[in-house]
């Protein structure tokens, strides 16, 4: 089985976390996992190609934001909330709260719905 | 006098703010302004060339994080704390707190001192 690298808690860097969160698609993925718990990549409501999604998922994992679990042919993603809160207290909550209130999520949803119609 | 563009509060985007903060040098600049208030670019304790610093300063201004005021030959930078707190409550504080406690600032300082010695 392919082993995926996840950085240890102490090696999670603030600049990498902020970079990983600085993309509307990745923010949307993180917000969706935060709302619904561990879920498969295919459940993410983002208007992008599968290969692009894989890149985003990788960026999140390598920054230490998400944990990817391989289950059969699926990749299940969960948030490393405990690691992040221990390392950078309040940061993830502040980002998710800001994201929920910003227009960026709404715009991404509209784009998604337009593509799906 | 050259006019510098600053985005209006409503146009400050979360993803742009997080991107601008995702670089150790820019984090250091923001932390230094947060500690000492408005100050000139030349006062920033960062181990980089002047042209690179100008790029970082521009990225911070265009993201809506800092305000640049031209005073004679100097450029004075201040934090747009009120705009950021209104737009994304708690975000800047969480980032600065995380930064102060992370190793990244220390590493940057060491590099700076090594270059200066």
PDB file of N, CA and C in Angstrom, chain A residues 10-16 18-24 27 87-91 94-95 97-104 107, chain B residues 10-16 18-24 27 87-91 94-95 97-104 107:
ATOM      1  N   UNK A  10       5.179  18.936  15.204  1.00  0.00           N
ATOM      2  CA  UNK A  10       6.224  19.940  15.454  1.00  0.00           C
ATOM      3  C   UNK A  10       6.808  20.515  14.155  1.00  0.00           C
ATOM      4  N   UNK A  11       6.608  19.814  13.058  1.00  0.00           N
ATOM      5  CA  UNK A  11       7.169  20.277  11.781  1.00  0.00           C
ATOM      6  C   UNK A  11       6.155  21.056  10.935  1.00  0.00           C
ATOM      7  N   UNK A  12       4.965  21.254  11.473  1.00  0.00           N
ATOM      8  CA  UNK A  12       3.967  22.027  10.727  1.00  0.00           C
ATOM      9  C   UNK A  12       4.364  23.510  10.808  1.00  0.00           C
ATOM     10  N   UNK A  13       4.522  24.141   9.650  1.00  0.00           N
ATOM     11  CA  UNK A  13       4.983  25.534   9.607  1.00  0.00           C
ATOM     12  C   UNK A  13       3.829  26.495   9.345  1.00  0.00           C
ATOM     13  N   UNK A  14       3.856  27.605  10.067  1.00  0.00           N
ATOM     14  CA  UNK A  14       2.808  28.612   9.912  1.00  0.00           C
ATOM     15  C   UNK A  14       2.714  29.096   8.465  1.00  0.00           C
ATOM     16  N   UNK A  15       3.854  29.390   7.843  1.00  0.00           N
ATOM     17  CA  UNK A  15       3.816  29.914   6.470  1.00  0.00           C
ATOM     18  C   UNK A  15       3.212  28.880   5.502  1.00  0.00           C
ATOM     19  N   UNK A  16       3.506  27.594   5.711  1.00  0.00           N
ATOM     20  CA  UNK A  16       2.945  26.553   4.839  1.00  0.00           C
ATOM     21  C   UNK A  16       1.434  26.411   5.044  1.00  0.00           C
ATOM     22  N   UNK A  18      -0.631  28.776   6.104  1.00  0.00           N
ATOM     23  CA  UNK A  18      -1.297  29.952   5.534  1.00  0.00           C
ATOM     24  C   UNK A  18      -1.310  29.870   4.003  1.00  0.00           C
ATOM     25  N   UNK A  19      -0.211  29.369   3.429  1.00  0.00           N
ATOM     26  CA  UNK A  19      -0.185  29.225   1.970  1.00  0.00           C
ATOM     27  C   UNK A  19      -1.249  28.219   1.512  1.00  0.00           C
ATOM     28  N   UNK A  20      -1.321  27.093   2.200  1.00  0.00           N
ATOM     29  CA  UNK A  20      -2.290  26.060   1.819  1.00  0.00           C
ATOM     30  C   UNK A  20      -3.730  26.583   1.918  1.00  0.00           C
ATOM     31  N   UNK A  21      -3.944  27.490   2.856  1.00  0.00           N
ATOM     32  CA  UNK A  21      -5.295  28.032   3.042  1.00  0.00           C
ATOM     33  C   UNK A  21      -5.576  29.250   2.153  1.00  0.00           C
ATOM     34  N   UNK A  22      -4.593  29.659   1.362  1.00  0.00           N
ATOM     35  CA  UNK A  22      -4.738  30.908   0.601  1.00  0.00           C
ATOM     36  C   UNK A  22      -5.377  30.707  -0.774  1.00  0.00           C
ATOM     37  N   UNK A  23      -6.019  29.582  -0.979  1.00  0.00           N
ATOM     38  CA  UNK A  23      -6.672  29.296  -2.258  1.00  0.00           C
ATOM     39  C   UNK A  23      -8.152  29.009  -2.004  1.00  0.00           C
ATOM     40  N   UNK A  24      -9.061  29.671  -2.745  1.00  0.00           N
ATOM     41  CA  UNK A  24     -10.493  29.498  -2.495  1.00  0.00           C
ATOM     42  C   UNK A  24     -10.959  28.035  -2.561  1.00  0.00           C
ATOM     43  N   UNK A  27      -9.756  26.330   0.592  1.00  0.00           N
ATOM     44  CA  UNK A  27     -10.558  26.824   1.715  1.00  0.00           C
ATOM     45  C   UNK A  27     -11.914  26.126   1.746  1.00  0.00           C
ATOM     46  N   UNK A  87      -0.629  23.661  17.798  1.00  0.00           N
ATOM     47  CA  UNK A  87       0.512  24.369  17.210  1.00  0.00           C
ATOM     48  C   UNK A  87       0.215  25.865  17.048  1.00  0.00           C
ATOM     49  N   UNK A  88      -0.983  26.173  16.546  1.00  0.00           N
ATOM     50  CA  UNK A  88      -1.359  27.575  16.279  1.00  0.00           C
ATOM     51  C   UNK A  88      -2.758  27.843  16.850  1.00  0.00           C
ATOM     52  N   UNK A  89      -2.857  28.057  18.158  1.00  0.00           N
ATOM     53  CA  UNK A  89      -4.173  28.176  18.810  1.00  0.00           C
ATOM     54  C   UNK A  89      -5.058  29.264  18.180  1.00  0.00           C
ATOM     55  N   UNK A  90      -6.267  28.862  17.843  1.00  0.00           N
ATOM     56  CA  UNK A  90      -7.252  29.828  17.345  1.00  0.00           C
ATOM     57  C   UNK A  90      -7.152  30.140  15.866  1.00  0.00           C
ATOM     58  N   UNK A  91      -6.075  29.713  15.227  1.00  0.00           N
ATOM     59  CA  UNK A  91      -5.859  30.107  13.829  1.00  0.00           C
ATOM     60  C   UNK A  91      -6.896  29.500  12.877  1.00  0.00           C
ATOM     61  N   UNK A  94     -10.310  30.959  13.325  1.00  0.00           N
ATOM     62  CA  UNK A  94     -10.415  32.331  12.794  1.00  0.00           C
ATOM     63  C   UNK A  94     -10.529  32.307  11.269  1.00  0.00           C
ATOM     64  N   UNK A  95      -9.770  31.418  10.635  1.00  0.00           N
ATOM     65  CA  UNK A  95      -9.823  31.326   9.169  1.00  0.00           C
ATOM     66  C   UNK A  95     -11.198  30.819   8.721  1.00  0.00           C
ATOM     67  N   UNK A  97     -14.041  30.905  10.320  1.00  0.00           N
ATOM     68  CA  UNK A  97     -15.089  31.893  10.604  1.00  0.00           C
ATOM     69  C   UNK A  97     -15.058  32.982   9.527  1.00  0.00           C
ATOM     70  N   UNK A  98     -13.852  33.433   9.213  1.00  0.00           N
ATOM     71  CA  UNK A  98     -13.703  34.474   8.188  1.00  0.00           C
ATOM     72  C   UNK A  98     -14.214  33.973   6.845  1.00  0.00           C
ATOM     73  N   UNK A  99     -13.908  32.716   6.543  1.00  0.00           N
ATOM     74  CA  UNK A  99     -14.310  32.139   5.266  1.00  0.00           C
ATOM     75  C   UNK A  99     -15.824  32.043   5.180  1.00  0.00           C
ATOM     76  N   UNK A 100     -16.434  31.602   6.252  1.00  0.00           N
ATOM     77  CA  UNK A 100     -17.886  31.451   6.267  1.00  0.00           C
ATOM     78  C   UNK A 100     -18.600  32.762   6.027  1.00  0.00           C
ATOM     79  N   UNK A 101     -17.953  33.868   6.463  1.00  0.00           N
ATOM     80  CA  UNK A 101     -18.596  35.182   6.336  1.00  0.00           C
ATOM     81  C   UNK A 101     -18.193  35.935   5.069  1.00  0.00           C
ATOM     82  N   UNK A 102     -17.229  35.382   4.346  1.00  0.00           N
ATOM     83  CA  UNK A 102     -16.737  36.121   3.175  1.00  0.00           C
ATOM     84  C   UNK A 102     -17.557  35.774   1.942  1.00  0.00           C
ATOM     85  N   UNK A 103     -17.343  36.569   0.911  1.00  0.00           N
ATOM     86  CA  UNK A 103     -18.082  36.342  -0.337  1.00  0.00           C
ATOM     87  C   UNK A 103     -17.478  35.222  -1.150  1.00  0.00           C
ATOM     88  N   UNK A 104     -16.223  34.837  -0.807  1.00  0.00           N
ATOM     89  CA  UNK A 104     -15.511  33.910  -1.680  1.00  0.00           C
ATOM     90  C   UNK A 104     -16.209  32.556  -1.788  1.00  0.00           C
ATOM     91  N   UNK A 107     -19.224  32.885  -4.096  1.00  0.00           N
ATOM     92  CA  UNK A 107     -18.845  32.957  -5.503  1.00  0.00           C
ATOM     93  C   UNK A 107     -18.450  31.585  -6.062  1.00  0.00           C
TER      94      UNK A 107
ATOM     95  N   UNK B  10     -14.094  46.497   1.730  1.00  0.00           N
ATOM     96  CA  UNK B  10     -15.016  45.466   1.218  1.00  0.00           C
ATOM     97  C   UNK B  10     -14.377  44.577   0.147  1.00  0.00           C
ATOM     98  N   UNK B  11     -13.298  45.085  -0.458  1.00  0.00           N
ATOM     99  CA  UNK B  11     -12.645  44.316  -1.528  1.00  0.00           C
ATOM    100  C   UNK B  11     -11.463  43.491  -1.032  1.00  0.00           C
ATOM    101  N   UNK B  12     -11.203  43.509   0.275  1.00  0.00           N
ATOM    102  CA  UNK B  12     -10.101  42.705   0.818  1.00  0.00           C
ATOM    103  C   UNK B  12     -10.555  41.245   0.844  1.00  0.00           C
ATOM    104  N   UNK B  13      -9.787  40.371   0.183  1.00  0.00           N
ATOM    105  CA  UNK B  13     -10.173  38.961   0.067  1.00  0.00           C
ATOM    106  C   UNK B  13      -9.392  38.094   1.055  1.00  0.00           C
ATOM    107  N   UNK B  14     -10.087  37.148   1.657  1.00  0.00           N
ATOM    108  CA  UNK B  14      -9.448  36.242   2.609  1.00  0.00           C
ATOM    109  C   UNK B  14      -8.275  35.497   1.980  1.00  0.00           C
ATOM    110  N   UNK B  15      -8.483  34.962   0.778  1.00  0.00           N
ATOM    111  CA  UNK B  15      -7.404  34.183   0.158  1.00  0.00           C
ATOM    112  C   UNK B  15      -6.174  35.064  -0.114  1.00  0.00           C
ATOM    113  N   UNK B  16      -6.387  36.316  -0.501  1.00  0.00           N
ATOM    114  CA  UNK B  16      -5.250  37.214  -0.756  1.00  0.00           C
ATOM    115  C   UNK B  16      -4.527  37.561   0.541  1.00  0.00           C
ATOM    116  N   UNK B  18      -4.396  35.681   3.278  1.00  0.00           N
ATOM    117  CA  UNK B  18      -3.667  34.486   3.727  1.00  0.00           C
ATOM    118  C   UNK B  18      -2.426  34.270   2.856  1.00  0.00           C
ATOM    119  N   UNK B  19      -2.555  34.515   1.556  1.00  0.00           N
ATOM    120  CA  UNK B  19      -1.391  34.366   0.688  1.00  0.00           C
ATOM    121  C   UNK B  19      -0.299  35.356   1.086  1.00  0.00           C
ATOM    122  N   UNK B  20      -0.689  36.607   1.297  1.00  0.00           N
ATOM    123  CA  UNK B  20       0.308  37.638   1.650  1.00  0.00           C
ATOM    124  C   UNK B  20       1.001  37.296   2.966  1.00  0.00           C
ATOM    125  N   UNK B  21       0.291  36.627   3.858  1.00  0.00           N
ATOM    126  CA  UNK B  21       0.876  36.274   5.159  1.00  0.00           C
ATOM    127  C   UNK B  21       1.630  34.939   5.121  1.00  0.00           C
ATOM    128  N   UNK B  22       1.640  34.279   3.971  1.00  0.00           N
ATOM    129  CA  UNK B  22       2.205  32.925   3.911  1.00  0.00           C
ATOM    130  C   UNK B  22       3.709  32.906   3.614  1.00  0.00           C
ATOM    131  N   UNK B  23       4.362  34.027   3.792  1.00  0.00           N
ATOM    132  CA  UNK B  23       5.804  34.105   3.542  1.00  0.00           C
ATOM    133  C   UNK B  23       6.505  34.584   4.823  1.00  0.00           C
ATOM    134  N   UNK B  24       7.570  33.894   5.258  1.00  0.00           N
ATOM    135  CA  UNK B  24       8.228  34.261   6.521  1.00  0.00           C
ATOM    136  C   UNK B  24       8.712  35.717   6.563  1.00  0.00           C
ATOM    137  N   UNK B  27       5.635  37.896   7.010  1.00  0.00           N
ATOM    138  CA  UNK B  27       5.151  37.721   8.388  1.00  0.00           C
ATOM    139  C   UNK B  27       6.001  38.554   9.345  1.00  0.00           C
ATOM    140  N   UNK B  87     -13.263  43.020   8.776  1.00  0.00           N
ATOM    141  CA  UNK B  87     -13.527  42.084   7.670  1.00  0.00           C
ATOM    142  C   UNK B  87     -13.383  40.632   8.133  1.00  0.00           C
ATOM    143  N   UNK B  88     -12.307  40.351   8.890  1.00  0.00           N
ATOM    144  CA  UNK B  88     -12.017  38.975   9.320  1.00  0.00           C
ATOM    145  C   UNK B  88     -11.688  38.977  10.822  1.00  0.00           C
ATOM    146  N   UNK B  89     -12.722  39.044  11.675  1.00  0.00           N
ATOM    147  CA  UNK B  89     -12.486  39.190  13.125  1.00  0.00           C
ATOM    148  C   UNK B  89     -11.565  38.110  13.691  1.00  0.00           C
ATOM    149  N   UNK B  90     -10.537  38.554  14.397  1.00  0.00           N
ATOM    150  CA  UNK B  90      -9.655  37.619  15.107  1.00  0.00           C
ATOM    151  C   UNK B  90      -8.563  37.007  14.252  1.00  0.00           C
ATOM    152  N   UNK B  91      -8.636  37.167  12.956  1.00  0.00           N
ATOM    153  CA  UNK B  91      -7.675  36.482  12.075  1.00  0.00           C
ATOM    154  C   UNK B  91      -6.242  37.001  12.251  1.00  0.00           C
ATOM    155  N   UNK B  94      -4.745  36.012  15.555  1.00  0.00           N
ATOM    156  CA  UNK B  94      -4.395  34.580  15.608  1.00  0.00           C
ATOM    157  C   UNK B  94      -3.102  34.318  14.838  1.00  0.00           C
ATOM    158  N   UNK B  95      -2.943  34.961  13.689  1.00  0.00           N
ATOM    159  CA  UNK B  95      -1.730  34.766  12.894  1.00  0.00           C
ATOM    160  C   UNK B  95      -0.517  35.319  13.640  1.00  0.00           C
ATOM    161  N   UNK B  97      -0.126  35.854  16.836  1.00  0.00           N
ATOM    162  CA  UNK B  97       0.144  35.057  18.042  1.00  0.00           C
ATOM    163  C   UNK B  97       0.872  33.774  17.636  1.00  0.00           C
ATOM    164  N   UNK B  98       0.381  33.124  16.579  1.00  0.00           N
ATOM    165  CA  UNK B  98       1.014  31.893  16.095  1.00  0.00           C
ATOM    166  C   UNK B  98       2.437  32.176  15.649  1.00  0.00           C
ATOM    167  N   UNK B  99       2.627  33.290  14.985  1.00  0.00           N
ATOM    168  CA  UNK B  99       3.941  33.637  14.474  1.00  0.00           C
ATOM    169  C   UNK B  99       4.924  33.877  15.621  1.00  0.00           C
ATOM    170  N   UNK B 100       4.470  34.592  16.629  1.00  0.00           N
ATOM    171  CA  UNK B 100       5.334  34.891  17.767  1.00  0.00           C
ATOM    172  C   UNK B 100       5.803  33.630  18.475  1.00  0.00           C
ATOM    173  N   UNK B 101       4.966  32.585  18.431  1.00  0.00           N
ATOM    174  CA  UNK B 101       5.296  31.347  19.133  1.00  0.00           C
ATOM    175  C   UNK B 101       5.987  30.321  18.235  1.00  0.00           C
ATOM    176  N   UNK B 102       6.057  30.596  16.943  1.00  0.00           N
ATOM    177  CA  UNK B 102       6.640  29.603  16.038  1.00  0.00           C
ATOM    178  C   UNK B 102       8.146  29.778  15.934  1.00  0.00           C
ATOM    179  N   UNK B 103       8.773  28.778  15.351  1.00  0.00           N
ATOM    180  CA  UNK B 103      10.227  28.831  15.199  1.00  0.00           C
ATOM    181  C   UNK B 103      10.644  29.691  14.020  1.00  0.00           C
ATOM    182  N   UNK B 104       9.678  29.998  13.138  1.00  0.00           N
ATOM    183  CA  UNK B 104      10.045  30.657  11.888  1.00  0.00           C
ATOM    184  C   UNK B 104      10.686  32.025  12.113  1.00  0.00           C
ATOM    185  N   UNK B 107      14.276  31.558  13.314  1.00  0.00           N
ATOM    186  CA  UNK B 107      15.171  31.161  12.217  1.00  0.00           C
ATOM    187  C   UNK B 107      15.536  32.337  11.326  1.00  0.00           C
TER     188      UNK B 107
END
